[in-house]
XYZ file of C-alpha atoms in Angstrom:
540
model
C 338.277 -185.591 113.650
C 336.674 -182.322 112.624
C 339.835 -181.247 110.827
C 339.933 -184.568 108.961
C 336.303 -184.123 107.925
C 336.972 -180.615 106.678
C 339.953 -181.879 104.688
C 337.886 -184.641 103.108
C 335.124 -182.143 102.235
C 337.661 -179.782 100.686
C 339.192 -182.599 98.648
C 335.723 -183.704 97.529
C 334.809 -180.168 96.464
C 338.129 -179.771 94.639
C 337.616 -183.048 92.778
C 334.041 -182.080 91.906
C 335.146 -178.677 90.614
C 337.798 -180.338 88.473
C 335.265 -182.763 86.990
C 332.901 -179.914 86.178
C 335.792 -178.042 84.549
C 336.641 -181.100 82.441
C 333.004 -181.542 81.445
C 332.791 -177.896 80.443
C 335.953 -178.256 78.373
C 334.425 -181.212 76.528
C 331.279 -179.131 75.856
C 333.333 -176.292 74.411
C 335.117 -178.767 72.122
C 331.892 -180.448 70.988
C 332.436 -183.573 73.084
C 328.846 -183.811 74.292
C 328.902 -187.539 75.112
C 332.130 -187.153 77.133
C 330.690 -184.182 79.041
C 327.545 -186.137 79.811
C 329.510 -189.139 81.072
C 331.491 -186.945 83.465
C 328.686 -184.800 84.857
C 325.754 -187.240 85.029
C 326.922 -189.042 88.225
C 327.393 -185.766 90.128
C 324.886 -184.610 92.700
C 322.411 -182.010 91.524
C 323.365 -178.362 91.630
C 322.681 -175.569 89.129
C 326.093 -175.606 87.435
C 326.099 -179.400 86.984
C 322.503 -179.343 85.736
C 323.271 -176.659 83.130
C 326.237 -178.649 81.814
C 324.191 -181.848 81.727
C 321.260 -180.158 79.959
C 323.599 -178.831 77.247
C 325.306 -182.204 76.904
C 321.971 -184.019 76.596
C 320.831 -181.566 73.910
C 324.085 -182.103 72.004
C 323.599 -185.883 72.238
C 320.101 -185.644 70.771
C 318.328 -186.395 74.068
C 315.993 -183.449 73.557
C 313.097 -184.510 75.833
C 315.293 -184.930 78.908
C 317.316 -181.825 78.042
C 314.072 -179.855 77.730
C 312.843 -181.012 81.164
C 316.067 -179.850 82.756
C 316.075 -176.536 80.901
C 312.469 -175.856 81.960
C 313.288 -176.597 85.605
C 316.311 -174.314 85.474
C 314.265 -171.584 83.789
C 311.564 -171.726 86.482
C 314.167 -170.898 89.128
C 314.923 -167.573 87.360
C 311.769 -166.544 85.457
C 313.008 -163.015 84.682
C 316.545 -163.977 83.629
C 317.716 -165.147 80.219
C 316.366 -168.632 79.489
C 319.111 -171.298 79.783
C 318.044 -172.567 76.359
C 319.710 -169.427 74.957
C 323.140 -170.574 76.126
C 322.372 -174.069 74.827
C 321.585 -172.640 71.393
C 324.735 -170.485 71.373
C 326.918 -173.446 72.321
C 325.439 -175.885 69.804
C 325.511 -173.292 67.005
C 329.285 -173.177 67.297
C 329.312 -176.876 66.427
C 326.602 -176.685 63.722
C 324.232 -178.950 65.684
C 321.188 -177.369 64.070
C 318.825 -180.328 64.268
C 319.581 -180.835 67.956
C 318.967 -177.138 68.690
C 315.624 -177.056 66.915
C 314.393 -180.321 68.431
C 315.319 -179.201 71.950
C 313.745 -175.751 71.528
C 310.483 -177.287 70.302
C 310.486 -179.807 73.160
C 311.132 -177.046 75.698
C 308.362 -174.900 74.231
C 305.879 -177.801 74.373
C 306.576 -178.263 78.080
C 306.265 -174.547 78.935
C 304.132 -173.009 76.160
C 303.630 -169.739 78.041
C 307.319 -168.939 78.468
C 307.725 -165.983 76.099
C 311.514 -166.276 76.155
C 311.314 -169.488 74.134
C 309.317 -167.857 71.336
C 312.100 -165.297 70.997
C 314.798 -167.946 70.887
C 313.039 -170.226 68.414
C 312.129 -167.222 66.259
C 315.729 -166.015 66.243
C 316.986 -169.507 65.380
C 314.608 -169.770 62.415
C 315.488 -166.273 61.200
C 319.178 -167.069 61.450
C 318.606 -169.881 58.967
C 316.390 -167.857 56.594
C 313.194 -169.686 57.587
C 311.315 -166.426 57.780
C 307.729 -167.647 57.385
C 308.161 -170.218 60.164
C 309.777 -167.581 62.375
C 306.834 -165.228 61.850
C 304.397 -167.998 62.854
C 306.322 -168.610 66.073
C 306.581 -164.908 66.928
C 302.907 -164.250 66.114
C 301.939 -167.037 68.529
C 304.193 -165.528 71.181
C 302.557 -162.122 70.728
C 299.095 -163.698 70.842
C 299.882 -165.235 74.234
C 301.680 -162.121 75.494
C 300.361 -158.998 73.687
C 302.720 -156.699 75.606
C 305.867 -158.812 75.072
C 308.464 -156.189 74.268
C 311.304 -158.205 72.772
C 309.015 -160.589 70.886
C 306.961 -157.771 69.404
C 310.023 -155.847 68.265
C 311.542 -158.951 66.693
C 308.284 -159.701 64.881
C 307.947 -156.115 63.648
C 311.490 -156.008 62.272
C 310.868 -159.350 60.535
C 307.556 -158.188 59.080
C 309.249 -155.100 57.715
C 311.958 -157.194 56.056
C 309.252 -159.224 54.289
C 307.537 -156.123 52.895
C 304.828 -155.768 55.542
C 305.901 -152.351 56.788
C 302.374 -151.262 57.715
C 301.868 -154.318 59.942
C 305.240 -153.661 61.539
C 304.393 -150.015 62.245
C 301.008 -150.942 63.738
C 302.600 -153.554 66.008
C 305.277 -151.159 67.287
C 302.693 -148.448 67.981
C 300.673 -151.064 69.875
C 303.747 -151.928 71.968
C 304.312 -148.265 72.791
C 300.897 -148.143 74.468
C 302.282 -150.690 76.956
C 305.898 -149.451 76.975
C 305.980 -145.713 76.162
C 309.522 -145.498 77.611
C 310.967 -148.243 75.406
C 313.863 -146.705 73.495
C 314.203 -149.903 71.436
C 310.597 -149.667 70.225
C 310.832 -145.956 69.385
C 314.113 -146.599 67.522
C 312.738 -149.549 65.547
C 309.601 -147.601 64.628
C 311.727 -144.652 63.501
C 313.878 -146.937 61.355
C 310.858 -148.554 59.692
C 309.165 -145.190 59.112
C 312.354 -143.952 57.427
C 312.336 -146.975 55.140
C 308.695 -146.179 54.327
C 309.738 -142.570 53.525
C 307.757 -141.099 56.459
C 310.701 -138.973 57.486
C 309.059 -136.372 59.747
C 307.350 -139.005 61.890
C 310.577 -141.023 61.949
C 312.512 -138.028 63.291
C 309.947 -137.643 66.084
C 310.488 -141.230 67.251
C 314.264 -140.898 66.904
C 314.038 -137.930 69.291
C 312.022 -140.043 71.748
C 314.556 -142.869 71.594
C 317.529 -140.529 72.023
C 315.906 -138.821 75.008
C 315.697 -142.247 76.667
C 319.132 -143.483 75.564
C 321.249 -140.453 74.650
C 324.535 -142.375 74.477
C 323.437 -145.265 72.237
C 325.559 -145.083 69.043
C 323.230 -147.394 67.097
C 320.245 -145.083 67.670
C 322.345 -142.065 66.689
C 323.498 -143.865 63.530
C 319.938 -144.638 62.411
C 318.998 -141.042 63.264
C 321.806 -139.880 60.968
C 320.467 -142.019 58.126
C 317.045 -140.397 58.483
C 318.506 -136.882 58.519
C 320.583 -137.597 55.423
C 317.627 -139.129 53.626
C 315.732 -135.918 54.380
C 318.583 -133.947 52.779
C 319.575 -132.378 56.109
C 323.307 -132.857 55.594
C 324.460 -130.191 58.048
C 322.786 -132.164 60.860
C 323.251 -135.616 59.393
C 327.020 -135.786 58.860
C 328.017 -134.911 62.461
C 325.423 -137.397 63.727
C 326.875 -140.053 61.403
C 330.139 -139.807 63.381
C 328.454 -141.768 66.193
C 329.144 -144.933 64.191
C 332.777 -144.566 65.289
C 331.700 -145.106 68.910
C 330.484 -148.612 68.125
C 333.137 -150.975 69.552
C 335.731 -151.922 66.944
C 334.803 -149.226 64.416
C 337.555 -146.683 65.154
C 340.903 -148.443 64.852
C 343.177 -145.409 65.290
C 343.527 -142.825 68.102
C 340.450 -140.561 68.286
C 342.587 -137.508 69.044
C 344.135 -137.831 65.542
C 340.778 -137.972 63.749
C 340.729 -135.234 61.098
C 338.688 -132.312 62.495
C 335.928 -130.395 60.735
C 337.318 -127.657 58.504
C 335.965 -124.157 57.947
C 335.876 -122.491 54.551
C 339.381 -121.067 54.923
C 340.867 -124.135 56.629
C 344.293 -125.144 55.340
C 346.092 -128.490 55.532
C 349.407 -127.397 54.032
C 351.923 -130.240 54.315
C 349.669 -132.290 56.607
C 349.785 -136.032 55.964
C 346.196 -137.336 55.816
C 345.432 -141.076 55.824
C 341.963 -141.830 54.394
C 340.885 -145.231 55.716
C 338.930 -147.893 53.846
C 335.370 -148.154 55.129
C 332.004 -149.657 54.143
C 331.330 -151.006 50.639
C 332.841 -150.253 47.250
C 329.939 -148.014 46.252
C 330.327 -145.872 49.374
C 334.047 -145.383 48.773
C 333.556 -144.574 45.089
C 331.085 -141.887 46.142
C 333.290 -140.477 48.939
C 336.326 -140.219 46.645
C 334.688 -137.032 45.356
C 335.816 -135.278 48.571
C 339.521 -136.069 48.171
C 340.359 -133.238 45.697
C 339.127 -130.666 48.248
C 341.728 -131.889 50.771
C 344.471 -131.780 48.152
C 343.546 -128.188 47.186
C 343.972 -127.277 50.840
C 347.547 -128.540 50.733
C 347.099 -132.023 52.229
C 349.421 -134.898 51.371
C 346.828 -137.652 50.939
C 347.255 -141.414 51.293
C 344.217 -143.474 50.285
C 343.636 -146.936 51.737
C 341.244 -148.691 49.351
C 340.467 -152.281 48.269
C 342.496 -153.554 45.326
C 339.307 -153.640 43.253
C 339.305 -149.829 42.992
C 342.979 -149.073 43.658
C 343.903 -148.015 40.065
C 340.896 -145.675 39.874
C 341.780 -144.023 43.189
C 345.446 -143.671 42.169
C 344.370 -141.671 39.105
C 342.925 -138.820 41.207
C 345.171 -135.834 40.580
C 347.423 -134.979 43.509
C 347.027 -138.164 45.564
C 350.429 -138.964 47.043
C 350.012 -142.662 47.764
C 347.398 -145.437 47.414
C 347.616 -148.648 49.473
C 345.392 -151.663 49.958
C 344.081 -152.478 53.460
C 346.515 -155.399 53.912
C 349.586 -153.144 53.804
C 351.002 -151.325 56.856
C 349.847 -147.722 56.989
C 352.463 -144.988 56.521
C 353.235 -142.276 59.061
C 350.516 -139.638 59.127
C 349.384 -136.552 61.013
C 345.641 -137.201 60.757
C 343.448 -140.158 59.879
C 339.926 -140.078 58.493
C 337.595 -142.956 57.548
C 336.010 -142.473 54.122
C 332.561 -141.935 55.641
C 333.849 -139.001 57.711
C 335.011 -136.961 54.718
C 331.601 -135.262 54.239
C 331.651 -134.210 57.934
C 335.160 -132.789 57.545
C 334.001 -130.582 54.642
C 330.401 -129.957 55.754
C 331.094 -126.308 56.676
C 332.810 -125.508 53.381
C 331.686 -124.954 49.805
C 332.830 -128.533 49.113
C 329.888 -130.081 50.977
C 328.933 -132.028 47.801
C 332.524 -132.655 46.752
C 334.074 -132.427 43.309
C 331.867 -132.204 40.196
C 331.681 -135.242 37.947
C 333.636 -136.705 36.387
C 335.951 -136.989 39.390
C 337.180 -140.462 38.357
C 338.929 -141.273 35.090
C 339.197 -144.580 33.223
C 342.541 -145.734 31.815
C 342.489 -144.400 28.212
C 344.535 -147.354 26.939
C 342.044 -149.791 28.458
C 339.156 -147.826 26.991
C 340.624 -148.366 23.514
C 341.392 -152.028 24.195
C 337.849 -152.781 25.399
C 336.307 -151.099 22.345
C 336.927 -154.312 20.391
C 334.635 -156.238 22.771
C 331.656 -153.968 22.192
C 328.580 -154.543 20.010
C 328.606 -152.804 16.599
C 327.479 -149.279 15.939
C 325.137 -147.496 15.343
C 323.174 -149.462 17.984
C 322.653 -148.149 21.528
C 325.020 -149.935 23.939
C 323.433 -150.491 27.350
C 325.314 -151.963 30.318
C 323.162 -154.147 32.582
C 323.367 -155.054 36.302
C 320.467 -156.802 38.038
C 321.920 -157.964 41.369
C 324.008 -156.680 44.237
C 326.974 -158.217 45.990
C 325.706 -159.855 49.173
C 328.114 -160.373 52.047
C 327.856 -163.903 53.475
C 327.347 -163.923 57.221
C 326.110 -160.314 57.368
C 322.371 -160.722 57.852
C 321.458 -157.064 57.272
C 323.495 -156.896 54.056
C 321.869 -160.084 52.777
C 318.398 -158.718 53.543
C 319.147 -155.518 51.605
C 320.588 -157.513 48.710
C 317.414 -159.583 48.433
C 315.350 -156.392 48.167
C 317.581 -154.473 45.752
C 318.209 -157.389 43.353
C 315.976 -158.878 40.690
C 316.121 -161.861 38.350
C 317.550 -161.552 34.852
C 314.350 -162.975 33.372
C 312.479 -159.884 34.594
C 314.568 -157.777 32.186
C 313.978 -159.930 29.109
C 311.691 -157.310 27.540
C 314.635 -154.904 27.161
C 316.144 -157.146 24.493
C 313.056 -156.625 22.284
C 313.934 -152.965 21.616
C 315.214 -152.642 18.005
C 318.679 -151.146 17.730
C 319.584 -151.760 21.388
C 322.456 -154.006 22.512
C 322.667 -155.265 26.104
C 326.155 -155.634 27.614
C 326.596 -157.598 30.812
C 328.285 -155.795 33.723
C 327.058 -158.274 36.348
C 329.531 -160.169 38.504
C 329.184 -162.475 41.505
C 326.463 -164.955 42.338
C 323.752 -163.206 40.288
C 325.823 -163.652 37.118
C 325.081 -167.391 37.322
C 321.593 -166.633 36.004
C 323.134 -166.245 32.551
C 323.475 -170.027 32.374
C 319.700 -170.052 31.890
C 319.254 -166.861 29.897
C 315.651 -166.064 28.819
C 314.638 -167.196 25.351
C 315.427 -164.603 22.705
C 317.567 -162.489 25.011
C 321.011 -161.584 23.687
C 323.561 -160.360 26.196
C 327.124 -159.469 25.252
C 329.337 -160.694 28.054
C 332.889 -159.336 28.416
C 333.126 -160.041 32.173
C 335.288 -163.185 31.990
C 338.221 -160.914 31.142
C 337.455 -158.279 33.777
C 339.920 -158.244 36.685
C 338.855 -155.175 38.656
C 336.767 -152.023 38.493
C 339.390 -150.344 36.329
C 338.436 -152.782 33.564
C 334.749 -152.191 34.277
C 335.293 -148.426 34.069
C 336.899 -148.832 30.644
C 333.924 -150.881 29.449
C 331.478 -148.269 30.788
C 333.274 -145.558 28.794
C 332.410 -147.566 25.667
C 328.703 -147.691 26.576
C 325.924 -145.176 26.011
C 323.889 -145.884 29.158
C 324.234 -148.071 32.249
C 321.086 -149.657 33.695
C 321.583 -151.056 37.166
C 319.963 -151.809 40.495
C 321.495 -149.941 43.441
C 325.071 -151.244 43.353
C 328.626 -149.917 43.185
C 328.276 -149.825 39.370
C 325.830 -146.909 39.745
C 328.499 -144.983 41.653
C 331.242 -145.960 39.219
C 329.282 -144.890 36.141
C 328.059 -141.741 37.911
C 331.586 -140.785 39.004
C 332.794 -141.243 35.404
C 330.065 -138.857 34.236
C 328.191 -141.502 32.246
C 324.365 -141.662 31.915
C 322.804 -144.083 34.414
C 319.298 -145.390 34.935
C 319.016 -146.850 38.430
C 316.251 -149.349 39.170
C 315.678 -148.662 42.858
C 313.878 -150.568 45.573
C 310.937 -148.991 47.420
C 312.814 -148.614 50.734
C 315.702 -146.841 49.086
C 319.118 -145.910 50.473
C 319.383 -142.491 52.198
C 321.601 -141.057 49.451
C 318.823 -141.276 46.857
C 316.369 -139.444 49.158
C 312.709 -139.952 48.222
C 310.107 -138.536 45.893
C 312.587 -137.539 43.184
C 314.082 -139.004 40.025
C 317.381 -137.128 39.989
C 320.385 -136.992 42.339
C 322.594 -134.214 43.635
C 325.509 -136.665 43.619
C 325.393 -137.675 39.951
C 323.770 -135.223 37.510
C 323.437 -137.869 34.762
C 321.530 -140.307 37.008
C 317.842 -141.097 36.476
C 316.082 -142.997 39.301
C 313.152 -145.317 38.573
C 311.795 -146.547 41.901
C 309.348 -149.246 42.956
C 305.875 -147.947 43.808
C 305.545 -150.631 46.484
C 307.955 -153.143 48.045
C 309.080 -155.874 45.654
C 307.206 -154.508 42.622
C 309.730 -154.581 39.771
C 307.262 -154.869 36.861
C 306.436 -151.165 36.780
C 310.110 -150.256 37.097
C 311.117 -152.459 34.166
C 308.257 -151.149 32.023
C 309.391 -147.559 32.673
C 313.024 -148.426 31.922
C 311.897 -150.108 28.692
C 310.165 -146.893 27.606
C 313.179 -144.733 28.508
C 315.565 -146.990 26.577
C 313.252 -147.218 23.600
C 313.137 -143.410 23.372
C 316.933 -143.207 23.805
C 317.457 -145.775 21.055
C 315.253 -143.856 18.641
C 317.199 -140.653 19.344
C 320.545 -142.437 19.039
C 319.857 -144.266 15.776
C 317.852 -141.529 14.024
C 319.549 -140.411 10.783
C 321.231 -137.016 10.792
C 319.629 -134.263 8.683
């Protein structure tokens, strides 16, 4: 009889496990009602309850789902809240309303559970509801002043909305409770760098690295601070830590091109330079390619099609391929961003002098017919960056570096000046509602790639742009550029200066405080007005 009972128990357990597996499969496929129907009759245990809570949330039964999630959370008060897995699951099926309703219901039932403030705040931030997220996180910090994760999330959010001083104060407050928090030191260092407080930032980077010496993300932010401070000899080797982030280094590390000394030769060595980062970064790093060729390297460049013709025109390059093509046999590989490290101990630490890129002379002549008449000053204009959908950090930067076309309307009032559109992408749509009285020549419908844009730039007198790849393109071509820069500028433009070691014909006009474009535009107006007077003055 005992053996029969054991067999029946085993069969019951096997059947139960199979039903739970089926219910879980339905959840993964978005079949919330089917999962609920399978799991609801089963006796209570943690696994069944988790599946049922997720199914109820997906079916819109938020109150009951919240009760179950709260009960499950109470069993493990220091673990991740089960509502986190619910949110992750429902996000995959775009059940946004169900997620938000369930999170609010769960928070109402356990208003002192700090984990829920984090989750609701993250959900709201994910969907660009920043002000609501800040309200939720502020309430969480009010209830739990020492909450580490909540405070860091709030500080990072405050910084993104231009409240850097609040963010710094909050992180310093958290360090009084958690002086050994590497995350808090690292976030404070990052925000101080953005606010151009480089020395203090380096101090907190050192604290974070002492606590987590093998964290590649902390090393990467440390590198950005060093480079912004102009400490290239320290910054470029530190920047190599980005390649330790999972998925960043796609080829064998033992074949990564080593650092060269001044007399280092690469005679006959096949070097594959790998596409990396954005177009602007690659246009800037192309300046280092001639130094490899002078050392005897046989260079293959892997670049996006957008800049392929420009890269192919660099003297001595053996082959140029786009990232979709198979890579050729090679002796060494090197991502674009590692080129400065390779040459950091040589006289080529800044790379080739400008111009190191050349426009197609035939295209330059062809595009001349599209230009405004002489003797007016021809000014190319870019007011927005290229945001990358789905990349939250890139979108946040794009919001800060871009402006609206209407903010530049005063430039069209300068006598003898002609504005030429160089803007592409989503920001170009603003031309459908161009400011009254503003005239903007627009050749971009016939532009296919940056080779066309380069030819247009060679027909211009000045390029005026926010911090985009066009700044690098015009700078690499040796053309005059006025860059309208955000307050929390990119490392390569350093701080407290109007010129650049990378592009000698670049003039930087930077915001005096986050988001303040009026002063920038007024200064650009004055610079262009003076340039127009010089350009159109009669010869004596």
